[in-house]
Coordinates of C-alpha atoms in Angstrom, one line a residue:
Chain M
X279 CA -15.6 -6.3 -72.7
X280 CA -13.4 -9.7 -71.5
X281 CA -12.4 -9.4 -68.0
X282 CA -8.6 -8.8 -67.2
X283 CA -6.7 -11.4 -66.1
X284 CA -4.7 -9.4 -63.3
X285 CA -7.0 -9.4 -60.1
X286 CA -4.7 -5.8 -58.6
X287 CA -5.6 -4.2 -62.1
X288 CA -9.0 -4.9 -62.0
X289 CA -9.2 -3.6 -58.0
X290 CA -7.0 -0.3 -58.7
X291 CA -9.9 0.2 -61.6
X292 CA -12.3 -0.1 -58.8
X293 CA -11.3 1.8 -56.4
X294 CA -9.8 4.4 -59.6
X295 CA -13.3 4.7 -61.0
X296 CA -15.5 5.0 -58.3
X297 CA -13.8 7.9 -57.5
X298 CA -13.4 9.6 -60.7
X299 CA -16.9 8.6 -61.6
X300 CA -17.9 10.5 -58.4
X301 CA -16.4 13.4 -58.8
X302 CA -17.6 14.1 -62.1
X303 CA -21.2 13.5 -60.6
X304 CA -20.3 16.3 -57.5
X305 CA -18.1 18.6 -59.9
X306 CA -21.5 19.2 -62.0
X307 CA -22.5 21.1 -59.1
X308 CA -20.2 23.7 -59.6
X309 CA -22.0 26.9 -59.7
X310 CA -25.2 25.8 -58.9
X311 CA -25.0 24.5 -55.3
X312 CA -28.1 25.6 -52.9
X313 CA -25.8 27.8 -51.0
X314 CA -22.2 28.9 -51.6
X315 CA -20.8 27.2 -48.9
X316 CA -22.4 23.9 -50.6
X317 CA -21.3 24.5 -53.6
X318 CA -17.6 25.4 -52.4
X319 CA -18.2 21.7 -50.1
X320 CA -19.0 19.1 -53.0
X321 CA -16.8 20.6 -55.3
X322 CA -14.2 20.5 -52.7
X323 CA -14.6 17.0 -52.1
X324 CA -15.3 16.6 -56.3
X325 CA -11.5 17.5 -56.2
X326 CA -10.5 15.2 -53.1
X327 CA -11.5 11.9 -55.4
X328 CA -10.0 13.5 -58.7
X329 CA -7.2 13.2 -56.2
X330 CA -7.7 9.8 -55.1
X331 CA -8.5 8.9 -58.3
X332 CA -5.3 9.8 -60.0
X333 CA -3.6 8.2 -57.7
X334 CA -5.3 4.5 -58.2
X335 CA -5.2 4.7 -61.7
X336 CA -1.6 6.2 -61.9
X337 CA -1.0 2.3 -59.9
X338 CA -3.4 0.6 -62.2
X339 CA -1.4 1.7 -65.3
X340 CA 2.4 0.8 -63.2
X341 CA 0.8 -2.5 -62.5
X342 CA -0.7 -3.6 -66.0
X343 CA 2.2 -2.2 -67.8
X344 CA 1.2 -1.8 -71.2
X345 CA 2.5 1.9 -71.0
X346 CA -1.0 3.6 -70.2
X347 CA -1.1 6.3 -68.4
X348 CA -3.9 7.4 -65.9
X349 CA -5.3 10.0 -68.6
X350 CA -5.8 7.8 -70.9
X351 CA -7.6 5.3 -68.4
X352 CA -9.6 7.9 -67.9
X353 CA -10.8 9.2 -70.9
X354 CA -10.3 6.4 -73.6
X355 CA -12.1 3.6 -72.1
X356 CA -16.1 2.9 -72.8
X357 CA -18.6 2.4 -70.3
X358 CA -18.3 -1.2 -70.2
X359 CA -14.5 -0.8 -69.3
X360 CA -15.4 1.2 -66.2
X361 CA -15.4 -0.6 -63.2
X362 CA -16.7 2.3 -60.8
X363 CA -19.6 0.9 -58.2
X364 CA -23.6 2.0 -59.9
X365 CA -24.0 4.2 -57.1
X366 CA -21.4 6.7 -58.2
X367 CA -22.6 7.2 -61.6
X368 CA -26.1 7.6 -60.5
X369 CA -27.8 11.6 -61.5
X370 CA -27.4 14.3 -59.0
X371 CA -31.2 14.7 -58.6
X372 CA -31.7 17.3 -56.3
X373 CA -29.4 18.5 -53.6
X374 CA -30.9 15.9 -51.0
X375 CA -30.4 13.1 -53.5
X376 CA -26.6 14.3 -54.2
X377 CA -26.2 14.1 -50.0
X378 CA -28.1 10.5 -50.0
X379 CA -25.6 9.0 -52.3
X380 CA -22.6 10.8 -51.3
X381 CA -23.0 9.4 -47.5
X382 CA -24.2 6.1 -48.5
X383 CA -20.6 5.9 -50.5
X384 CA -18.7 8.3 -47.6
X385 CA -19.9 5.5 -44.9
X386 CA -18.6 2.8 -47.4
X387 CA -15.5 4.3 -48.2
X388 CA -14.9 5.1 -44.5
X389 CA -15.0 1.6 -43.2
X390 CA -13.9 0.4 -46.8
X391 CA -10.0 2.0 -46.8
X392 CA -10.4 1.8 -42.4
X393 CA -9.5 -1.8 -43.6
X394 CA -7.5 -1.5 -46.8
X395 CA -5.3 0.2 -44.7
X396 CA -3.3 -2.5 -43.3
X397 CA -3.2 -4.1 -47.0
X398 CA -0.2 -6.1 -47.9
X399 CA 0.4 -4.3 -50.7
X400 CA 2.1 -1.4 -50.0
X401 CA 0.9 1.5 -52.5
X402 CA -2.6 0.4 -51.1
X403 CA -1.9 0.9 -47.2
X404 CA -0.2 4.3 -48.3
X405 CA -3.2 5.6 -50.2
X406 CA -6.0 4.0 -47.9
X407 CA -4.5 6.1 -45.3
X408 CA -4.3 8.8 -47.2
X409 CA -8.0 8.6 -48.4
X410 CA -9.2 7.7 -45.6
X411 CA -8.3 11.2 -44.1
X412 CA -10.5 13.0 -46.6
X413 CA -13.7 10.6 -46.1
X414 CA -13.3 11.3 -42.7
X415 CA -15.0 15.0 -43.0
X416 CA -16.9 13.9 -46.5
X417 CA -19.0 11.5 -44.1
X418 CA -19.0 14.1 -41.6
X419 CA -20.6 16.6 -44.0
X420 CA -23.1 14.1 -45.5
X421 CA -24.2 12.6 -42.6
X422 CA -24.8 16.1 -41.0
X423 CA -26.9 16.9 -43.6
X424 CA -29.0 13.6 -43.8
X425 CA -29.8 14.0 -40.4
X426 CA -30.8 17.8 -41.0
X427 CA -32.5 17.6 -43.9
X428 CA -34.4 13.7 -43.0
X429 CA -35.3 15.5 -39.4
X430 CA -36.3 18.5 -41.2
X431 CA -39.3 19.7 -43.2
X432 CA -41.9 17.8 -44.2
X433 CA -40.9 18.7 -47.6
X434 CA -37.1 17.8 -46.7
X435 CA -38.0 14.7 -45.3
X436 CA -39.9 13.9 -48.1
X437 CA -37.1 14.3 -50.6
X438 CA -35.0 12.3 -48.6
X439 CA -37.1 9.5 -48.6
X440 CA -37.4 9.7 -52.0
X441 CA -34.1 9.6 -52.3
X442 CA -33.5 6.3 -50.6
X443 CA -35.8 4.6 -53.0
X444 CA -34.1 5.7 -55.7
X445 CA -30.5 5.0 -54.2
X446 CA -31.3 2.1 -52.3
X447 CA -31.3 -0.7 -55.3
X448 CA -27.4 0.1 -55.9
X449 CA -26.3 -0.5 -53.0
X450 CA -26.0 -4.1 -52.7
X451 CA -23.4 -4.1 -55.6
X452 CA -21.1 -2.1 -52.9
X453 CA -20.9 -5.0 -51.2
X454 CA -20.6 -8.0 -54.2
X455 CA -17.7 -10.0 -53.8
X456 CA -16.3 -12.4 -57.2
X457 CA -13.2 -14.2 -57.8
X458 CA -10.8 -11.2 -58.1
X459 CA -12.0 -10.2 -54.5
X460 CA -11.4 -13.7 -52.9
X461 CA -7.5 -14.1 -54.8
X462 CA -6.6 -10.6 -53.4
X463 CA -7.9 -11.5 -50.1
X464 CA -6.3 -14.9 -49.9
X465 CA -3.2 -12.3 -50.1
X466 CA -4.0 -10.4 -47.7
X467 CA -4.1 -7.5 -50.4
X468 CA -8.0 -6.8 -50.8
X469 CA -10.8 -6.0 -48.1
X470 CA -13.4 -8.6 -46.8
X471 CA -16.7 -6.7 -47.7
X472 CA -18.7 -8.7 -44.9
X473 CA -16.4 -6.9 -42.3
X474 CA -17.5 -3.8 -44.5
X475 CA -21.3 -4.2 -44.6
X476 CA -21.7 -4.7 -40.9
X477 CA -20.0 -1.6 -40.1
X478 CA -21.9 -0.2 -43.2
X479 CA -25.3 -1.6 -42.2
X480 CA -24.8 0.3 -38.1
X481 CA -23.3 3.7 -39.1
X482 CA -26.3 3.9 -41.8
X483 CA -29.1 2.8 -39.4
X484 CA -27.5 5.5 -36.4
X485 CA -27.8 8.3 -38.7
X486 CA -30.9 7.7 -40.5
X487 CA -32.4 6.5 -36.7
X488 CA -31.6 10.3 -35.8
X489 CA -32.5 11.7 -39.4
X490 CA -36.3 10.1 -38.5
X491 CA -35.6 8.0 -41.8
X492 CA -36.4 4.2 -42.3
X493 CA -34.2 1.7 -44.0
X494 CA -35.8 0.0 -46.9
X495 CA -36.5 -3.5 -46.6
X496 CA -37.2 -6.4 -49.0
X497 CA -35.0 -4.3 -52.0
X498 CA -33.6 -6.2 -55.4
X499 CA -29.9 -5.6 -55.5
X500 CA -28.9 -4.0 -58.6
X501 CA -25.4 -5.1 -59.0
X502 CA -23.1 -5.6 -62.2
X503 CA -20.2 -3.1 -61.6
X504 CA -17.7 -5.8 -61.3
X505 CA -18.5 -7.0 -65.3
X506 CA -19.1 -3.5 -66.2
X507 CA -22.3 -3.7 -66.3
X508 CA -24.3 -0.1 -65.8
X509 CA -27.2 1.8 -65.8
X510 CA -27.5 3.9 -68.8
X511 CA -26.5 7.2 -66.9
X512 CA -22.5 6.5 -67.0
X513 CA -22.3 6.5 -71.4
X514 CA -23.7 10.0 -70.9
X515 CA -21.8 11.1 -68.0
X516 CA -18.9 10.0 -70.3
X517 CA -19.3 11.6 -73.8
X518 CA -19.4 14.9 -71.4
X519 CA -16.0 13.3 -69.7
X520 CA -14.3 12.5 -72.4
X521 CA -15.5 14.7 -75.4
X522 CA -12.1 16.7 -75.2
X523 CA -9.4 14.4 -75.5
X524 CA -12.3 12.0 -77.9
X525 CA -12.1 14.8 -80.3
X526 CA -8.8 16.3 -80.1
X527 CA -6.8 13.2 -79.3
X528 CA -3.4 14.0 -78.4
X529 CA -4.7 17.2 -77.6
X530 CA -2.2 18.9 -74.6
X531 CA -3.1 21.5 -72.0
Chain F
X1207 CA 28.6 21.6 -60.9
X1208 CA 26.8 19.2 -59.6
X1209 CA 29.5 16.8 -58.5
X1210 CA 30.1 19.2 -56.3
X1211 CA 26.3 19.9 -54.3
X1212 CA 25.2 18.6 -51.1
X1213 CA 22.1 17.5 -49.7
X1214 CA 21.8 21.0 -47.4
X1215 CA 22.7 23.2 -50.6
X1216 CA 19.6 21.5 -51.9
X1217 CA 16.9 21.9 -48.8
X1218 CA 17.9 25.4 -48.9
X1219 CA 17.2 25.5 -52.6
X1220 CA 13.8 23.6 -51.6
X1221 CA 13.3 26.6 -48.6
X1222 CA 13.3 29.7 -51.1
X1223 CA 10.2 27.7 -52.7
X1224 CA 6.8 29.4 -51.5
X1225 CA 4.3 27.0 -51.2
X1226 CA 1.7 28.8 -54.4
X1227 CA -1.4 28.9 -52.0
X1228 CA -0.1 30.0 -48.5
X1229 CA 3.1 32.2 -50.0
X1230 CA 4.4 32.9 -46.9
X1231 CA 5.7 29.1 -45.8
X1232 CA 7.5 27.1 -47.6
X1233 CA 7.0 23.8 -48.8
X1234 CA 9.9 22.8 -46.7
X1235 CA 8.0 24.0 -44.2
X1236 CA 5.0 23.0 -44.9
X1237 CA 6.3 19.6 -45.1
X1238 CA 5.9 18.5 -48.8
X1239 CA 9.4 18.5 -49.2
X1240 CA 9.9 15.0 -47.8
X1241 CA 13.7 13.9 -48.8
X1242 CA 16.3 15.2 -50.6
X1243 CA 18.8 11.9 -52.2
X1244 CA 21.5 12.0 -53.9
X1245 CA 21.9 9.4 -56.8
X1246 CA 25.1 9.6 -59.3
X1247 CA 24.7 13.0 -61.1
X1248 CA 20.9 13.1 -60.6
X1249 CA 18.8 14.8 -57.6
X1250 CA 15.7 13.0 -56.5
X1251 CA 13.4 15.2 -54.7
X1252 CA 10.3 13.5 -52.8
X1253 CA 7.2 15.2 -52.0
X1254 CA 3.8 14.4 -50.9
X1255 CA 0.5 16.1 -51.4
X1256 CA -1.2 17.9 -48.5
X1257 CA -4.5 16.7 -50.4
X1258 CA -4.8 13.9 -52.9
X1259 CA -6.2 16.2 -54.7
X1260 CA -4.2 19.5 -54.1
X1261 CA -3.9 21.2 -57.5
X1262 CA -0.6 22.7 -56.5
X1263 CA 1.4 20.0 -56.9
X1264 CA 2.0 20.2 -60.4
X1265 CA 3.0 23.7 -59.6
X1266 CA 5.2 22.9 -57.1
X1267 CA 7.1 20.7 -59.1
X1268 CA 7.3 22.7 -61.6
X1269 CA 9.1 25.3 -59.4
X1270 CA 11.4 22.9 -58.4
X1271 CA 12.3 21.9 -61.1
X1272 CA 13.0 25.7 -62.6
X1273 CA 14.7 26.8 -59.2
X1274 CA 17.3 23.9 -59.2
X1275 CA 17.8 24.5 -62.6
X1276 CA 18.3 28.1 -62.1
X1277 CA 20.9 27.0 -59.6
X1278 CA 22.7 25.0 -62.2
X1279 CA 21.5 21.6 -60.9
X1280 CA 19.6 20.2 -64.0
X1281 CA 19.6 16.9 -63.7
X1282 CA 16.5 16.4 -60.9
X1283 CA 13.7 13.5 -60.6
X1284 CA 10.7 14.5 -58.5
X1285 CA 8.9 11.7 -56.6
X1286 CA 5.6 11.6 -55.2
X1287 CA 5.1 9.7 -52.2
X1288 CA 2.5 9.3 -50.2
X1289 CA 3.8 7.4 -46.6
X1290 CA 3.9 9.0 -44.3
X1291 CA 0.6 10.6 -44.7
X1292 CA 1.2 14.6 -44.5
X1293 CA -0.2 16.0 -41.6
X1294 CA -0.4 19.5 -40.7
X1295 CA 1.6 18.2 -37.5
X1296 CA 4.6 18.9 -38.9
X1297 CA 3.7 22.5 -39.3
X1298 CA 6.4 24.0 -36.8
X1299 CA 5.9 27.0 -34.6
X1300 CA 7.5 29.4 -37.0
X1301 CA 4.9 28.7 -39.8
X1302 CA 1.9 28.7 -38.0
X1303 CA 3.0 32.3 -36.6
X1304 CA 3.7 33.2 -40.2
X1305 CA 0.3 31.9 -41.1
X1306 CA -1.2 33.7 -38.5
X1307 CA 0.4 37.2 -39.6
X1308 CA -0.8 36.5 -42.8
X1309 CA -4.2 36.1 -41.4
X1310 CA -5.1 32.7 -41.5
X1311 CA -5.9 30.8 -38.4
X1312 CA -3.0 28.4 -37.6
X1313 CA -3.9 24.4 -37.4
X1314 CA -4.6 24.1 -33.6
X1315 CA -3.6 21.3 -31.7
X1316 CA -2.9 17.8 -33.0
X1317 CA -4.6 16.3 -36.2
X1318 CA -5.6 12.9 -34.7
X1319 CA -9.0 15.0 -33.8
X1320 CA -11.9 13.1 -33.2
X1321 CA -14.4 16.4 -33.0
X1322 CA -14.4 15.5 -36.7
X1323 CA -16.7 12.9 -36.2
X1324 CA -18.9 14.6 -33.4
X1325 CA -20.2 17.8 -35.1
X1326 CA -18.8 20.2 -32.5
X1327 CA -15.9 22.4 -34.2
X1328 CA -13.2 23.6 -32.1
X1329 CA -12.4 26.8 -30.9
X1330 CA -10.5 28.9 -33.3
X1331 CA -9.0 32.4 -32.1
X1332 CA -9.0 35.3 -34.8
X1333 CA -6.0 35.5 -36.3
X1334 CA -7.0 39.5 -36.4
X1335 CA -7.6 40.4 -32.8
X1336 CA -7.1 36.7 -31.1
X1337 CA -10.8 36.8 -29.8
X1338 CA -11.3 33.1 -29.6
X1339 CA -15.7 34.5 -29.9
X1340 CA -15.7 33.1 -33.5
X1341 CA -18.2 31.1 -35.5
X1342 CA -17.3 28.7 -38.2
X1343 CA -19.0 29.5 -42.0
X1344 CA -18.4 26.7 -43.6
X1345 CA -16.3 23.2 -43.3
X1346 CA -15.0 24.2 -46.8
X1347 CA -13.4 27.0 -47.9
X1348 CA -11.2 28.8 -50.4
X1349 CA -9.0 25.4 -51.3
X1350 CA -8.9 21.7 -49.9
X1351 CA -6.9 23.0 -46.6
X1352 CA -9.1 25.7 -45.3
X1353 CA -12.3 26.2 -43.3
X1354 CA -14.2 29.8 -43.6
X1355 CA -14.5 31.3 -40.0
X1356 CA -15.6 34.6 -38.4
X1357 CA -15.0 36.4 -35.8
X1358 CA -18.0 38.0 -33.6
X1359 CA -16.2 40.4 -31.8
X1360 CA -14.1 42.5 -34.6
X1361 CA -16.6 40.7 -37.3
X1362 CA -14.2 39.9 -39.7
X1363 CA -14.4 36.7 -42.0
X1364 CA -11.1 34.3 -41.5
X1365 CA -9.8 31.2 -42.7
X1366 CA -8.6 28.4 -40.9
X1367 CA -6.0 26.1 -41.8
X1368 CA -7.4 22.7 -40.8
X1369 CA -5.9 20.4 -39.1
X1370 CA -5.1 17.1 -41.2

C-alpha cells in the first residue's frame, strides 16, 4: 500500500486506528472479564476509543475528501491500510497482559494528546482535550492494577513480567517519528514524540518501581506501523471486524 | 411556521427532551444542548457528547429531530461539537437534586479533580439515606458516566455520577 500524500490524513488514521484497533482488542473481553467489575471497566473504556475513534476518522474522511465516510474507513480497508501503533493490535493474553498493554498505551496517550492539545489545528485541540479526559482514569485503572498485580503474587508478578517481554519489543514504534511527523510539526499541528518519551519513560519507571517490576533493557524495537507494516495478529483481528459489512456490503443497521 | 419561531421556542423544545440514560434531566440540562442558531428557514442544533463514546447520541438526535418535527419545525441540522469539552460542571443545582431523588449520587464538587490521579476516591454521600459511610465498587459502572458505590450504613448499592 503507497503512502498518502496528505501528512493530516495519514495522522487522523493514526490516532483513528489506534484507537479502534484497541477497542476491538478490550471489547473481546466482554463477558469474560476476571471479575464483573473488570469486565464492565475494559469494555467501558473499549467504548471510550470507539468514541475517539469515530471521531478521528469522521476528520480523516472531511480532510481527504474523497466522500468516505468513517465506516467505511473502518471496515473496508486491509491490514496494510491501517495505521494503528503494533501495540494495539497485539492478543489479549491473559488479564495481566491486557492491563500491561493497556497502561503502556494509557501513559502514551496521556502525555501524547497532554500535548496535542494546544495543536494548531483546531479539530485536534478540541478532541485531544476531549480524549485526554477519558485516558485520564484509563491510566488510573491500569496503573493501579500493574502496581497490584506486579507487587502481588508470585504467580501475579510472574505474569506480569511475562507480559513485559512480550509487550516490550512494540513499544519503540510508539515513539518513531518520519516525514509526515516532522511537516505537521513544522506547523505546529503534530506532537514532538521526544517530549512524549521522556514523560513516557518517568511515569512507566514510577509505577513499575512501586509494582517491584524491572524495565527491560537492551530490547530490538519492533516498529513499522507508520508503512503499515504489522504483526500477523491485526488480518485476523480484522476478518472478525469487518466480516459483516465484507459480506453484506451495503448492509444497514 | 417556521418563519415565525424563535430561538427560546426552540430551547424549550430542546427542555422536554429527557436525556435516554438519566430520564429525569434533560439534555438542556445536562448540557448537550450547546446552541440553538437560526439560519434562513433551517434550525441548527449543536450538541456535544458527555463521552466520546456515549451511545446516546445517536438517540438524542434522533429525538430532536422527531420533537421539532412534531412541533412543525422540519427543517433542522444537528451539529456535533466538541469545544468546549462537556463537563459535568454545568450540571446546575436543580439536576443534581433531581438526580439525587432518582437515586443516583450527584457529581460532587468541581471536575478539574486531581484524586483521579492519586487512587483515593472521594467521599460520596448515599443518595438513599445521605450517610456519607460509603465504599466505592467499582470505577466503572452501568454506562460511561457512572461509578458503582455502596452505602455501609443502610447497605444499599448506588451509582454515582462522575464528575468529568
Amino acid at each position: 500500500m503507497e503512502k498518502t500524500t496528505n501528512p493530516l490524513f495519514e495522522y487522523c488514521l493514526r490516532l483513528g486506528d489506534t484507537s479502534l484497533i484497541l477497542s476491538q482488542r478490550l471489547g473481546e473481553w466482554c463477558g469474560h472479564g476476571p471479575i464483573l467489575e473488570e469486565d464492565i471497566a475494559l469494555t467501558n473504556i473499549a467504548l471510550d476509543f470507539v468514541g475517539q475513534a469515530t471521531a478521528f476518522l469522521k476528520y480523516a474522511a472531511q480532510v481527504e475528501g474523497k466522500g468516505r465516510t468513517e465506516d467505511d474507513l473502518s471496515f473496508l480497508r486491509d491490514a496494510r491500510e491501517f495505521r494503528n501503533l503494533l501495540i494495539a493490535e497485539q492478543p489479549n493474553g491473559d488479564y495481566g497482559q491486557t492491563i500491561m498493554r493497556q497502561f503502556l498505551v494509557s501513559t502514551f496517550l496521556y502525555y501524547f494528546y497532554g500535548e496535542l492539545k494546544s495543536s494548531k489545528d483546531s479539530m485536534f485541540a478540541a478532541l485531544a482535550e476531549k480524549s485526554l479526559k477519558e485516558v485520564t482514569y484509563h491510566l488510573r485503572h491500569s496503573s493501579s492494577w500493574v502496581i497490584r498485580l506486579g507487587d502481588g503474587t508470585e504467580e501475579s508478578y510472574k505474569r506480569m513480567k511475562s507480559a513485559i517481554d512480550e509487550l516490550w519489543l512494540f513499544t519503540g514504534d510508539m515513539f518513531d517519528m518520519d516525514e509526515v511527523d516532522k511537516t505537521l510539526i513544522t506547523q505546529g499541528i503534530a506532537v514532538d514524540l521526544n517530549k512524549v518519551k521522556a514523560s513516557w519513560d518517568k511515569k512507566v519507571k514510577e509505577v513499575f518501581t512501586e509494582a517491584t517490576l524491572a524495565i527491560p533493557e537492551n530490547v530490538f524495537m519492533v516498529k513499522g506501523s507508520h508503512e503499515g507494516k504489522h504483526t500477523e495478529y491485526l488480518g485476523h483481528l480484522l476478518a472478525e471486524m469487518q466480516v459483516l459489512p465484507r459480506s453484506f456490503p451495503g448492509a444497514q443497521w | 411556521m417556521i418563519s415565525t419561531i424563535t430561538k427560546e421556542e426552540i430551547w424549550n423544545y430542546l427542555n422536554e427532551i429527557p436525556d435516554p440514560e438519566v430520564p429525569v434531566i434533560n439534555i438542556v440540562e445536562l448540557g448537550i444542548a450547546r446552541d440553538v442558531e437560526l439560519r434562513n428557514d433551517k434550525v441548527i442544533v449543536s450538541i456535544t457528547p458527555t463521552y466520546s463514546g456515549c451511545p446516546a447520541m445517536k438517540v438524542i438526535e434522533e429525538d430532536i429531530l422527531r420533537v421539532l418535527k412534531e412541533k412543525g419545525v422540519a427543517d433542522v441540522e444537528i451539529k456535533m461539537v466538541y469545544s468546549p469539552v462537556w463537563t459535568t460542571d454545568w450540571l446546575t443545582e436543580t439536576a443534581k437534586e433531581k438526580l439525587r431523588a432518582y437515586g443516583i449520587a450527584p457529581p460532587e464538587k468541581t471536575s478539574s479533580d486531581k484524586s483521579v490521579l492519586t487512587l483515593h476516591p472521594k467521599v460520596i454521600a448515599c443518595p438513599r439515606c445521605r450517610s456519607t459511610n460509603t465504599s466505592l465498587i467499582s470505577q466503572f459502572g452501568s454506562t460511561a458516566c457512572k461509578a458503582l458505590y455502596r452505602c455501609n450504613d443502610c447497605k444499599e448499592p448506588f451509582d454515582y455520577f462522575k464528575c468529568h
